[in-house]
Amino acid sequence: MKIGIVGSGYVGTTIAACFADLGHDVMNVDVDEAVVTKLNDGAAPISEPDLDDLLGRYAGESLFATTEYEDLVDFRPEVIFLALPTPSNDDGSIDTSTIEAGAEALGGVLADIEGYPTVVVKSTVVPGTTENVIGPALELESGGRIGVDFGLAVNPEFLREGSAVSDFTDPDKLVFGTDDDDRAREALESVYAPLLDDDDDVPVVETGLREAEIIKYANNAFLAAKVSLINELGNICKEYGVDAYEVADAIGLDDRIGEQFLRSGVGWGGSCFPKDVNAIVAAAREQGYDPELLQAAIDVNDRQPQRMLDLMDDHVDVEGKRVAVLGLAFKPGTDDVRNSRAIPIIEGLQERGADVIAYDPNPAARDNMAKHFPDVEYLASPSPTLSGAHAALIVTDWPEFGELDREFDLMSNSVVIDGRRIVERREGITYEGLTW
Ligand SMILES: NC(=O)c1ccc[n+]([C@@H]2O[C@H](COP(=O)([O-])OP(=O)(O)OC[C@H]3O[C@@H](n4cnc5c(N)ncnc54)[C@H](O)[C@@H]3O)[C@@H](O)[C@H]2O)c1
Ligand SMILES: O=c1ccn([C@@H]2O[C@H](COP(=O)(O)OP(=O)(O)O[C@H]3O[C@H](CO)[C@@H](O)[C@H](O)[C@H]3O)[C@@H](O)[C@H]2O)c(=O)[nH]1
């Protein structure tokens, strides 16, 4: 099958490589020439396990990238995914301008693509966006009609960064929103057929466009709120000197709660949870409903970095002193620093007049954070980062931080504030866990 993909970031690149691996022919369109060159060279524009390997296998064979939407005409894709960013406006609401621009550009070539191409919204968009923004842009620019000349569907993506390829290949579910357009549904079934043939246990949810859109937000809002809830409970545990992880292990044994997403600490970051929870809160308010619980989940999350800094303040005044920050990516296995908890932590340290030295095992994460904080010193290994520091703040649960031991002896004052329960508590260091 021939598949077009508009946007080649974390999602567009991952699905391109995985679709090629399922045996499809893929063409990616991205406005960024550097991204397109990388893809055609068989290298991922972002850092994600297994991605370079897949791209190396398929680039130039069954996977091509271009900056020109026009190239889709000769390629003749049966399905075209929109994997464009849907960032936040200043008030937290969704900014649909990029996806609208992408739909307009695609609309400009859609009429010339043979057959009944189905446009599939892969991006996370608030309910109604596909019907009210993307569909009209496609119709206006192409002069065609949805359901007559081309199909329109929503197929949200649930992959996590750091495990994107394996999440995509082994999904918990697939959601096909098609509003009863049989041709669009069949097109999606053909796209995923090789994956479903391999694993016929994957549930497929066939639903409407709005339903598919909101399922994605409900999924993320539920998970983010679950982490905020365990953080709130963890903060209470800490007040009683109780280990929140012991409590989480116990409650996770209840099938109705489940053991996943119960790791309390400095909170959730990344390119999805913060923007998506804020977007659905703003969208709900626009509909006249005030989602107090989701707002509380955001508030608890925003407070966790401050709690981490307060714990540090209890042990050391860092003004004019060297402080080590370990972990810059928002989670292990990625170079993505968007909304990383390290950002409010570094801001808080700089407000206190500390001299911040930072380390992340992923060099690209260090480079990405340097764009936010050019005045921080970034080092390539933990020992020189910790050396002479008066406090160390652990912000990301990279497994290698669990191996650190004697490196803490290099500190001037071994105050270790662990925001992710990854460092071993031991004699000789002043150790504080955020919720334990
Ligand atoms: N990152 C994730 O883990 C993840 C997971 C599931 C869903 N999502 C959703 O998927 C969408 C894409 O997210 P992402 O993280 O892959 O974005 P991203 O920022 O990593 O990548 C977006 C890409 O789109 C390109 N682009 C921008 N404007 C364009 C245009 N007009 N035409 C063509 N290309 C254009 C950019 O150059 C960039 O390469 C968002 O809605 C996001 O919420 C993301
Ligand atoms: O028990 C936990 C689990 C996660 N986190 C934090 O939550 C954030 C998000 O982590 P995770 O969900 O693993 O990564 P993402 O790549 O942001 O994936 C989320 O966001 C994606 C984009 O929408 C969705 O596709 C995924 O299903 C959803 O899990 C990170 O800061 C984690 O450190 C915790 O603090 N405690």
PDB file of N, CA and C in Angstrom, residues 297-370:
ATOM      1  N   ALA A 297      -5.113  18.332  38.754  1.00  0.00           N
ATOM      2  CA  ALA A 297      -3.996  17.471  38.317  1.00  0.00           C
ATOM      3  C   ALA A 297      -2.854  18.331  37.784  1.00  0.00           C
ATOM      4  N   ILE A 298      -3.200  19.381  37.056  1.00  0.00           N
ATOM      5  CA  ILE A 298      -2.172  20.306  36.528  1.00  0.00           C
ATOM      6  C   ILE A 298      -1.494  21.040  37.693  1.00  0.00           C
ATOM      7  N   ASP A 299      -2.313  21.504  38.647  1.00  0.00           N
ATOM      8  CA  ASP A 299      -1.766  22.291  39.769  1.00  0.00           C
ATOM      9  C   ASP A 299      -0.804  21.446  40.612  1.00  0.00           C
ATOM     10  N   VAL A 300      -1.206  20.200  40.903  1.00  0.00           N
ATOM     11  CA  VAL A 300      -0.326  19.317  41.688  1.00  0.00           C
ATOM     12  C   VAL A 300       0.983  19.126  40.926  1.00  0.00           C
ATOM     13  N   ASN A 301       0.858  18.918  39.613  1.00  0.00           N
ATOM     14  CA  ASN A 301       2.063  18.694  38.802  1.00  0.00           C
ATOM     15  C   ASN A 301       2.981  19.917  38.820  1.00  0.00           C
ATOM     16  N   ASP A 302       2.370  21.088  38.732  1.00  0.00           N
ATOM     17  CA  ASP A 302       3.186  22.315  38.713  1.00  0.00           C
ATOM     18  C   ASP A 302       3.909  22.524  40.040  1.00  0.00           C
ATOM     19  N   ARG A 303       3.347  21.975  41.135  1.00  0.00           N
ATOM     20  CA  ARG A 303       3.956  22.213  42.455  1.00  0.00           C
ATOM     21  C   ARG A 303       5.133  21.284  42.757  1.00  0.00           C
ATOM     22  N   GLN A 304       5.191  20.116  42.081  1.00  0.00           N
ATOM     23  CA  GLN A 304       6.217  19.125  42.454  1.00  0.00           C
ATOM     24  C   GLN A 304       7.653  19.654  42.316  1.00  0.00           C
ATOM     25  N   PRO A 305       8.002  20.349  41.216  1.00  0.00           N
ATOM     26  CA  PRO A 305       9.382  20.872  41.141  1.00  0.00           C
ATOM     27  C   PRO A 305       9.689  21.827  42.289  1.00  0.00           C
ATOM     28  N   GLN A 306       8.679  22.644  42.685  1.00  0.00           N
ATOM     29  CA  GLN A 306       8.879  23.578  43.794  1.00  0.00           C
ATOM     30  C   GLN A 306       9.148  22.802  45.086  1.00  0.00           C
ATOM     31  N   ARG A 307       8.431  21.690  45.277  1.00  0.00           N
ATOM     32  CA  ARG A 307       8.650  20.865  46.480  1.00  0.00           C
ATOM     33  C   ARG A 307      10.073  20.319  46.498  1.00  0.00           C
ATOM     34  N   MET A 308      10.570  19.972  45.305  1.00  0.00           N
ATOM     35  CA  MET A 308      11.934  19.431  45.216  1.00  0.00           C
ATOM     36  C   MET A 308      12.951  20.509  45.625  1.00  0.00           C
ATOM     37  N   LEU A 309      12.714  21.721  45.138  1.00  0.00           N
ATOM     38  CA  LEU A 309      13.626  22.827  45.475  1.00  0.00           C
ATOM     39  C   LEU A 309      13.526  23.157  46.970  1.00  0.00           C
ATOM     40  N   ASP A 310      12.297  23.091  47.520  1.00  0.00           N
ATOM     41  CA  ASP A 310      12.124  23.362  48.961  1.00  0.00           C
ATOM     42  C   ASP A 310      12.901  22.355  49.806  1.00  0.00           C
ATOM     43  N   LEU A 311      12.867  21.077  49.364  1.00  0.00           N
ATOM     44  CA  LEU A 311      13.616  20.047  50.102  1.00  0.00           C
ATOM     45  C   LEU A 311      15.106  20.369  50.099  1.00  0.00           C
ATOM     46  N   MET A 312      15.582  20.817  48.936  1.00  0.00           N
ATOM     47  CA  MET A 312      17.002  21.189  48.844  1.00  0.00           C
ATOM     48  C   MET A 312      17.302  22.351  49.800  1.00  0.00           C
ATOM     49  N   ASP A 313      16.395  23.360  49.793  1.00  0.00           N
ATOM     50  CA  ASP A 313      16.598  24.535  50.651  1.00  0.00           C
ATOM     51  C   ASP A 313      16.700  24.142  52.131  1.00  0.00           C
ATOM     52  N   ASP A 314      15.994  23.056  52.508  1.00  0.00           N
ATOM     53  CA  ASP A 314      16.045  22.606  53.909  1.00  0.00           C
ATOM     54  C   ASP A 314      17.459  22.188  54.314  1.00  0.00           C
ATOM     55  N   HIS A 315      18.289  21.831  53.320  1.00  0.00           N
ATOM     56  CA  HIS A 315      19.621  21.289  53.640  1.00  0.00           C
ATOM     57  C   HIS A 315      20.767  22.223  53.277  1.00  0.00           C
ATOM     58  N   VAL A 316      20.558  23.059  52.245  1.00  0.00           N
ATOM     59  CA  VAL A 316      21.689  23.870  51.789  1.00  0.00           C
ATOM     60  C   VAL A 316      21.203  25.162  51.129  1.00  0.00           C
ATOM     61  N   ASP A 317      21.933  26.247  51.410  1.00  0.00           N
ATOM     62  CA  ASP A 317      21.666  27.514  50.713  1.00  0.00           C
ATOM     63  C   ASP A 317      22.597  27.526  49.500  1.00  0.00           C
ATOM     64  N   VAL A 318      22.020  27.504  48.298  1.00  0.00           N
ATOM     65  CA  VAL A 318      22.850  27.276  47.103  1.00  0.00           C
ATOM     66  C   VAL A 318      23.331  28.571  46.445  1.00  0.00           C
ATOM     67  N   GLU A 319      23.016  29.717  47.040  1.00  0.00           N
ATOM     68  CA  GLU A 319      23.424  30.976  46.405  1.00  0.00           C
ATOM     69  C   GLU A 319      24.949  31.011  46.203  1.00  0.00           C
ATOM     70  N   GLY A 320      25.355  31.244  44.969  1.00  0.00           N
ATOM     71  CA  GLY A 320      26.788  31.324  44.648  1.00  0.00           C
ATOM     72  C   GLY A 320      27.477  29.976  44.660  1.00  0.00           C
ATOM     73  N   LYS A 321      26.702  28.877  44.801  1.00  0.00           N
ATOM     74  CA  LYS A 321      27.342  27.550  44.891  1.00  0.00           C
ATOM     75  C   LYS A 321      27.017  26.721  43.665  1.00  0.00           C
ATOM     76  N   ARG A 322      27.884  25.745  43.447  1.00  0.00           N
ATOM     77  CA  ARG A 322      27.717  24.835  42.312  1.00  0.00           C
ATOM     78  C   ARG A 322      26.633  23.787  42.650  1.00  0.00           C
ATOM     79  N   VAL A 323      25.685  23.625  41.738  1.00  0.00           N
ATOM     80  CA  VAL A 323      24.633  22.612  41.938  1.00  0.00           C
ATOM     81  C   VAL A 323      24.532  21.745  40.687  1.00  0.00           C
ATOM     82  N   ALA A 324      24.503  20.427  40.879  1.00  0.00           N
ATOM     83  CA  ALA A 324      24.434  19.491  39.747  1.00  0.00           C
ATOM     84  C   ALA A 324      22.986  19.106  39.470  1.00  0.00           C
ATOM     85  N   VAL A 325      22.583  19.159  38.189  1.00  0.00           N
ATOM     86  CA  VAL A 325      21.273  18.660  37.770  1.00  0.00           C
ATOM     87  C   VAL A 325      21.516  17.434  36.905  1.00  0.00           C
ATOM     88  N   LEU A 326      21.012  16.288  37.336  1.00  0.00           N
ATOM     89  CA  LEU A 326      21.176  15.063  36.555  1.00  0.00           C
ATOM     90  C   LEU A 326      19.856  14.717  35.896  1.00  0.00           C
ATOM     91  N   GLY A 327      19.849  14.708  34.549  1.00  0.00           N
ATOM     92  CA  GLY A 327      18.631  14.396  33.797  1.00  0.00           C
ATOM     93  C   GLY A 327      18.012  15.656  33.223  1.00  0.00           C
ATOM     94  N   LEU A 328      18.027  15.758  31.901  1.00  0.00           N
ATOM     95  CA  LEU A 328      17.463  16.927  31.217  1.00  0.00           C
ATOM     96  C   LEU A 328      16.286  16.537  30.323  1.00  0.00           C
ATOM     97  N   ALA A 329      16.371  15.373  29.671  1.00  0.00           N
ATOM     98  CA  ALA A 329      15.252  14.880  28.865  1.00  0.00           C
ATOM     99  C   ALA A 329      14.055  14.656  29.792  1.00  0.00           C
ATOM    100  N   PHE A 330      12.821  14.773  29.240  1.00  0.00           N
ATOM    101  CA  PHE A 330      11.646  14.682  30.130  1.00  0.00           C
ATOM    102  C   PHE A 330      11.435  13.278  30.654  1.00  0.00           C
ATOM    103  N   LYS A 331      12.059  12.300  29.986  1.00  0.00           N
ATOM    104  CA  LYS A 331      12.025  10.917  30.482  1.00  0.00           C
ATOM    105  C   LYS A 331      13.233  10.198  29.887  1.00  0.00           C
ATOM    106  N   PRO A 332      13.556   9.009  30.356  1.00  0.00           N
ATOM    107  CA  PRO A 332      14.705   8.293  29.786  1.00  0.00           C
ATOM    108  C   PRO A 332      14.429   7.839  28.357  1.00  0.00           C
ATOM    109  N   GLY A 333      15.496   7.667  27.573  1.00  0.00           N
ATOM    110  CA  GLY A 333      15.357   7.087  26.230  1.00  0.00           C
ATOM    111  C   GLY A 333      15.021   8.084  25.157  1.00  0.00           C
ATOM    112  N   THR A 334      15.018   9.378  25.498  1.00  0.00           N
ATOM    113  CA  THR A 334      14.694  10.390  24.485  1.00  0.00           C
ATOM    114  C   THR A 334      15.638  11.575  24.603  1.00  0.00           C
ATOM    115  N   ASP A 335      15.657  12.387  23.533  1.00  0.00           N
ATOM    116  CA  ASP A 335      16.408  13.656  23.568  1.00  0.00           C
ATOM    117  C   ASP A 335      15.448  14.823  23.767  1.00  0.00           C
ATOM    118  N   ASP A 336      14.155  14.514  23.969  1.00  0.00           N
ATOM    119  CA  ASP A 336      13.116  15.545  23.998  1.00  0.00           C
ATOM    120  C   ASP A 336      13.113  16.254  25.352  1.00  0.00           C
ATOM    121  N   VAL A 337      13.254  17.566  25.331  1.00  0.00           N
ATOM    122  CA  VAL A 337      13.236  18.315  26.599  1.00  0.00           C
ATOM    123  C   VAL A 337      11.982  19.183  26.709  1.00  0.00           C
ATOM    124  N   ARG A 338      11.029  18.992  25.767  1.00  0.00           N
ATOM    125  CA  ARG A 338       9.828  19.833  25.805  1.00  0.00           C
ATOM    126  C   ARG A 338       9.085  19.609  27.132  1.00  0.00           C
ATOM    127  N   ASN A 339       8.871  20.698  27.845  1.00  0.00           N
ATOM    128  CA  ASN A 339       8.185  20.644  29.139  1.00  0.00           C
ATOM    129  C   ASN A 339       8.834  19.684  30.138  1.00  0.00           C
ATOM    130  N   SER A 340      10.141  19.489  29.993  1.00  0.00           N
ATOM    131  CA  SER A 340      10.846  18.645  30.962  1.00  0.00           C
ATOM    132  C   SER A 340      10.781  19.305  32.337  1.00  0.00           C
ATOM    133  N   ARG A 341      10.669  18.474  33.383  1.00  0.00           N
ATOM    134  CA  ARG A 341      10.662  19.018  34.750  1.00  0.00           C
ATOM    135  C   ARG A 341      12.001  19.672  35.083  1.00  0.00           C
ATOM    136  N   ALA A 342      13.026  19.358  34.285  1.00  0.00           N
ATOM    137  CA  ALA A 342      14.334  19.998  34.520  1.00  0.00           C
ATOM    138  C   ALA A 342      14.248  21.507  34.278  1.00  0.00           C
ATOM    139  N   ILE A 343      13.271  21.951  33.469  1.00  0.00           N
ATOM    140  CA  ILE A 343      13.183  23.389  33.157  1.00  0.00           C
ATOM    141  C   ILE A 343      12.809  24.201  34.408  1.00  0.00           C
ATOM    142  N   PRO A 344      11.681  23.868  35.102  1.00  0.00           N
ATOM    143  CA  PRO A 344      11.409  24.642  36.328  1.00  0.00           C
ATOM    144  C   PRO A 344      12.473  24.434  37.408  1.00  0.00           C
ATOM    145  N   ILE A 345      13.116  23.267  37.409  1.00  0.00           N
ATOM    146  CA  ILE A 345      14.166  23.040  38.411  1.00  0.00           C
ATOM    147  C   ILE A 345      15.351  23.991  38.141  1.00  0.00           C
ATOM    148  N   ILE A 346      15.788  24.067  36.885  1.00  0.00           N
ATOM    149  CA  ILE A 346      16.931  24.943  36.573  1.00  0.00           C
ATOM    150  C   ILE A 346      16.548  26.407  36.821  1.00  0.00           C
ATOM    151  N   GLU A 347      15.305  26.763  36.438  1.00  0.00           N
ATOM    152  CA  GLU A 347      14.860  28.149  36.693  1.00  0.00           C
ATOM    153  C   GLU A 347      14.926  28.466  38.189  1.00  0.00           C
ATOM    154  N   GLY A 348      14.445  27.528  39.019  1.00  0.00           N
ATOM    155  CA  GLY A 348      14.438  27.739  40.471  1.00  0.00           C
ATOM    156  C   GLY A 348      15.849  27.876  41.018  1.00  0.00           C
ATOM    157  N   LEU A 349      16.768  27.084  40.474  1.00  0.00           N
ATOM    158  CA  LEU A 349      18.160  27.149  40.935  1.00  0.00           C
ATOM    159  C   LEU A 349      18.781  28.490  40.541  1.00  0.00           C
ATOM    160  N   GLN A 350      18.482  28.925  39.316  1.00  0.00           N
ATOM    161  CA  GLN A 350      19.056  30.202  38.863  1.00  0.00           C
ATOM    162  C   GLN A 350      18.480  31.366  39.669  1.00  0.00           C
ATOM    163  N   GLU A 351      17.169  31.260  40.009  1.00  0.00           N
ATOM    164  CA  GLU A 351      16.577  32.316  40.857  1.00  0.00           C
ATOM    165  C   GLU A 351      17.294  32.393  42.202  1.00  0.00           C
ATOM    166  N   ARG A 352      17.789  31.248  42.679  1.00  0.00           N
ATOM    167  CA  ARG A 352      18.483  31.218  43.965  1.00  0.00           C
ATOM    168  C   ARG A 352      19.944  31.620  43.838  1.00  0.00           C
ATOM    169  N   GLY A 353      20.373  31.941  42.605  1.00  0.00           N
ATOM    170  CA  GLY A 353      21.754  32.383  42.395  1.00  0.00           C
ATOM    171  C   GLY A 353      22.755  31.242  42.348  1.00  0.00           C
ATOM    172  N   ALA A 354      22.277  30.010  42.079  1.00  0.00           N
ATOM    173  CA  ALA A 354      23.204  28.865  42.019  1.00  0.00           C
ATOM    174  C   ALA A 354      23.928  28.831  40.675  1.00  0.00           C
ATOM    175  N   ASP A 355      25.092  28.168  40.695  1.00  0.00           N
ATOM    176  CA  ASP A 355      25.869  27.960  39.475  1.00  0.00           C
ATOM    177  C   ASP A 355      25.500  26.546  38.993  1.00  0.00           C
ATOM    178  N   VAL A 356      24.676  26.453  37.933  1.00  0.00           N
ATOM    179  CA  VAL A 356      24.099  25.156  37.549  1.00  0.00           C
ATOM    180  C   VAL A 356      25.005  24.418  36.558  1.00  0.00           C
ATOM    181  N   ILE A 357      25.307  23.152  36.905  1.00  0.00           N
ATOM    182  CA  ILE A 357      26.082  22.265  36.036  1.00  0.00           C
ATOM    183  C   ILE A 357      25.149  21.092  35.724  1.00  0.00           C
ATOM    184  N   ALA A 358      24.995  20.749  34.444  1.00  0.00           N
ATOM    185  CA  ALA A 358      23.983  19.746  34.111  1.00  0.00           C
ATOM    186  C   ALA A 358      24.561  18.610  33.273  1.00  0.00           C
ATOM    187  N   TYR A 359      23.924  17.442  33.462  1.00  0.00           N
ATOM    188  CA  TYR A 359      24.328  16.257  32.693  1.00  0.00           C
ATOM    189  C   TYR A 359      23.084  15.474  32.298  1.00  0.00           C
ATOM    190  N   ASP A 360      23.102  14.972  31.059  1.00  0.00           N
ATOM    191  CA  ASP A 360      22.097  13.997  30.611  1.00  0.00           C
ATOM    192  C   ASP A 360      22.857  12.976  29.777  1.00  0.00           C
ATOM    193  N   PRO A 361      22.522  11.680  29.912  1.00  0.00           N
ATOM    194  CA  PRO A 361      23.250  10.683  29.125  1.00  0.00           C
ATOM    195  C   PRO A 361      23.089  10.874  27.618  1.00  0.00           C
ATOM    196  N   ASN A 362      22.005  11.541  27.179  1.00  0.00           N
ATOM    197  CA  ASN A 362      21.775  11.746  25.752  1.00  0.00           C
ATOM    198  C   ASN A 362      22.359  13.106  25.340  1.00  0.00           C
ATOM    199  N   PRO A 363      23.424  13.112  24.498  1.00  0.00           N
ATOM    200  CA  PRO A 363      24.052  14.391  24.124  1.00  0.00           C
ATOM    201  C   PRO A 363      23.070  15.340  23.446  1.00  0.00           C
ATOM    202  N   ALA A 364      22.112  14.782  22.678  1.00  0.00           N
ATOM    203  CA  ALA A 364      21.139  15.649  21.990  1.00  0.00           C
ATOM    204  C   ALA A 364      20.220  16.326  23.002  1.00  0.00           C
ATOM    205  N   ALA A 365      19.935  15.653  24.117  1.00  0.00           N
ATOM    206  CA  ALA A 365      19.116  16.287  25.165  1.00  0.00           C
ATOM    207  C   ALA A 365      19.891  17.466  25.767  1.00  0.00           C
ATOM    208  N   ARG A 366      21.215  17.292  25.936  1.00  0.00           N
ATOM    209  CA  ARG A 366      22.030  18.404  26.464  1.00  0.00           C
ATOM    210  C   ARG A 366      21.981  19.584  25.491  1.00  0.00           C
ATOM    211  N   ASP A 367      22.133  19.274  24.186  1.00  0.00           N
ATOM    212  CA  ASP A 367      22.090  20.355  23.176  1.00  0.00           C
ATOM    213  C   ASP A 367      20.731  21.038  23.176  1.00  0.00           C
ATOM    214  N   ASN A 368      19.660  20.232  23.284  1.00  0.00           N
ATOM    215  CA  ASN A 368      18.316  20.825  23.271  1.00  0.00           C
ATOM    216  C   ASN A 368      18.100  21.728  24.481  1.00  0.00           C
ATOM    217  N   MET A 369      18.604  21.300  25.655  1.00  0.00           N
ATOM    218  CA  MET A 369      18.416  22.127  26.853  1.00  0.00           C
ATOM    219  C   MET A 369      19.288  23.388  26.787  1.00  0.00           C
ATOM    220  N   ALA A 370      20.414  23.285  26.092  1.00  0.00           N
ATOM    221  CA  ALA A 370      21.295  24.461  25.968  1.00  0.00           C
ATOM    222  C   ALA A 370      20.592  25.595  25.218  1.00  0.00           C
TER     223      ALA A 370
END
